[in-house]
Coordinates of C-alpha atoms in Angstrom, one line a residue:
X770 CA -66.3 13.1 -6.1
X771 CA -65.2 10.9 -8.8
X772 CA -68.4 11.3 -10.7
X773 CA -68.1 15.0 -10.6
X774 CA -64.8 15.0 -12.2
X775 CA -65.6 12.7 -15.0
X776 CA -69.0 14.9 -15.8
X777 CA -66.7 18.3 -16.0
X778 CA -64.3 16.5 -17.8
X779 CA -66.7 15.1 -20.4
X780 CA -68.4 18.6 -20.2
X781 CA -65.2 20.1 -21.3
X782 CA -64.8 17.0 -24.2
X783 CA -68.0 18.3 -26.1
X784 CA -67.9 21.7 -25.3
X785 CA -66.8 22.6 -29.4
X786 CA -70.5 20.9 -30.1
X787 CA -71.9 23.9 -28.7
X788 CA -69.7 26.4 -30.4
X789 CA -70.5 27.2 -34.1
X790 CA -67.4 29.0 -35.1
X791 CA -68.1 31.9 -37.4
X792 CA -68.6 31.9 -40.9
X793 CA -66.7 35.7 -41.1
X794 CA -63.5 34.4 -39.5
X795 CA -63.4 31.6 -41.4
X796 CA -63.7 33.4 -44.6
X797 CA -61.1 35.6 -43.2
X798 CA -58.5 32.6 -43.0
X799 CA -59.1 31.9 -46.4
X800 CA -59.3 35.4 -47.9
X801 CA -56.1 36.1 -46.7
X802 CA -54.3 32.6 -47.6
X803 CA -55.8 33.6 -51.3
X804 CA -54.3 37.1 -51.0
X805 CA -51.1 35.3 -50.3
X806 CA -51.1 32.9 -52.6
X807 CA -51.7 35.5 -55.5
X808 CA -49.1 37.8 -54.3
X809 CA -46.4 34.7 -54.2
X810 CA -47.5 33.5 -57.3
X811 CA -46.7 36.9 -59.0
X812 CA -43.3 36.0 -58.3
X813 CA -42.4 33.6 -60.7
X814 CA -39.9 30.9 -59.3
X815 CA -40.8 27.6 -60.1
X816 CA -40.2 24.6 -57.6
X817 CA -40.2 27.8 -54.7
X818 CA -43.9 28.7 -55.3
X819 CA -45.0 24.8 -55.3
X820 CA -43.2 24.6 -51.6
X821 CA -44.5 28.1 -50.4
X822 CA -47.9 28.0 -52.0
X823 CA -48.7 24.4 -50.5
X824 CA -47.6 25.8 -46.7
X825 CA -49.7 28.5 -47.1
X826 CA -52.2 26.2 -47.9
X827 CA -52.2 23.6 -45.3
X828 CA -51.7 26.0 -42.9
X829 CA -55.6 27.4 -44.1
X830 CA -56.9 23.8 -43.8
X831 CA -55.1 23.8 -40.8
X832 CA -56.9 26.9 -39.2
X833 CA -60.4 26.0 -40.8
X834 CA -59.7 22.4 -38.3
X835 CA -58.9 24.9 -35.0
X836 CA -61.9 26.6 -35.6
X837 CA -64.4 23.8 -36.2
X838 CA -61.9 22.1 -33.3
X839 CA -61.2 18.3 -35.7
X840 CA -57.8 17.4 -35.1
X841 CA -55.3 17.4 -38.7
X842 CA -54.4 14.1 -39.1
X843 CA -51.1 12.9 -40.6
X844 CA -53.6 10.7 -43.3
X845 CA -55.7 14.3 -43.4
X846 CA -52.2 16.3 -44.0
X847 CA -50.3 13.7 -46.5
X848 CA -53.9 13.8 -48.4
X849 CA -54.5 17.7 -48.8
X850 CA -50.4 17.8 -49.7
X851 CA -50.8 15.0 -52.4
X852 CA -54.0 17.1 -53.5
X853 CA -52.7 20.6 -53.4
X854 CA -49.5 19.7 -55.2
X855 CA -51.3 18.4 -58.1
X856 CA -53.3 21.4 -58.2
X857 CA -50.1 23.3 -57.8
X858 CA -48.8 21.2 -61.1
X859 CA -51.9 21.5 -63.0
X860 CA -51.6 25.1 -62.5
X861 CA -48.1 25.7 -63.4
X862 CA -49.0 24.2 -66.8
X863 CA -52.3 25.9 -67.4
X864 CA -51.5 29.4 -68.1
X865 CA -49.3 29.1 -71.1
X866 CA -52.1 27.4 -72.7
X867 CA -54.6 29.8 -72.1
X868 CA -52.3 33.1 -72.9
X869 CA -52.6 31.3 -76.2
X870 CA -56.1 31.7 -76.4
X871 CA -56.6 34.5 -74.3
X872 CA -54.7 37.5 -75.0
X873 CA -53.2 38.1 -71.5
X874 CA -49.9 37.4 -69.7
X875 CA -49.4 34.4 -68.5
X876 CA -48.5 35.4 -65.0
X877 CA -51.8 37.1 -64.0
X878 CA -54.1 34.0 -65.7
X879 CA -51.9 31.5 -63.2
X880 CA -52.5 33.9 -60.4
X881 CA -56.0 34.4 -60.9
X882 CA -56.0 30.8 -61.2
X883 CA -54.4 30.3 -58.1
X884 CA -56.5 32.6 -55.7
X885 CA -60.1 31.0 -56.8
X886 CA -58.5 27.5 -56.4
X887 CA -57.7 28.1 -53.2
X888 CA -60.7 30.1 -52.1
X889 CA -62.5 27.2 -53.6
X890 CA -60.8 24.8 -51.9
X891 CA -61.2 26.8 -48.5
X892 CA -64.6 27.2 -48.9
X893 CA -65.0 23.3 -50.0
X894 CA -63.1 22.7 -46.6
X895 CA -65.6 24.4 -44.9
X896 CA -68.7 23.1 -45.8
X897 CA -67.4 19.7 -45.7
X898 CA -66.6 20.2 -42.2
X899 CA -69.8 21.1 -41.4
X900 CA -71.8 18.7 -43.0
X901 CA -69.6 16.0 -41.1
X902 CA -70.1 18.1 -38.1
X903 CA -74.0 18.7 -38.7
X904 CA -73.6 22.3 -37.6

């Protein structure tokens, strides 16, 4: 009886081995945290966006973990935080350097910039997670 119980519970331990998640609804998750990110980032307010920008953020690398079923870590979520907050920085500064070379406002370089970085930084999630996970 015993060894029934401790097969079905290992069964159910490395059932998310058999389950690829989809590539589409992954992509989903981080098409619509860049969407967000670009709309919020339209609206200039300057330590607001860093705090807003950097949920929206963890909360994708967040999702991406549910769906490939890894558990997020308080070393994983202080390290993406450290990581998306510099980005964050980086990006508050880069725009008003390149309106200077690039005659466009400011506002829709930074949030250009800030959709691809974090599309890129989904997608970079992503594979990561499965190359670690050999799917």
């Amino acid at each position: 009886m015993k060894a029934k119980e401790s097969e079905k519970l290992e069964t159910n331990n490395t059932a998310h081995l058999d389950t690829r998640p989809s590539d589409r609804k992954i992509r989903k998750i981080i098409n619509i945290s860049s969407v967000m990110t670009g709309v919020l980032n339209i609206i200039q307010i300057p330590f607001i966006n860093i705090l807003l920008i950097s949920t929206i953020q963890l909360n994708m690398l967040y999702q991406i973990n549910k769906k490939f079923n890894v558990r997020t870590g308080m070393k994983m979520l202080i390290g993406n935080l450290i990581t998306i907050a510099g980005i964050l920085l980086f990006l508050q500064i880069l725009p008003s350097y390149l309106s200077k070379l690039i005659p466009f406002p400011a506002t829709y370089i930074s949030v250009g910039i800030a959709v691809i970085i974090v599309k890129l930084l989904g997608e970079a999630h992503m594979e990561t997670l499965k190359n670690i996970l050999d799917i």
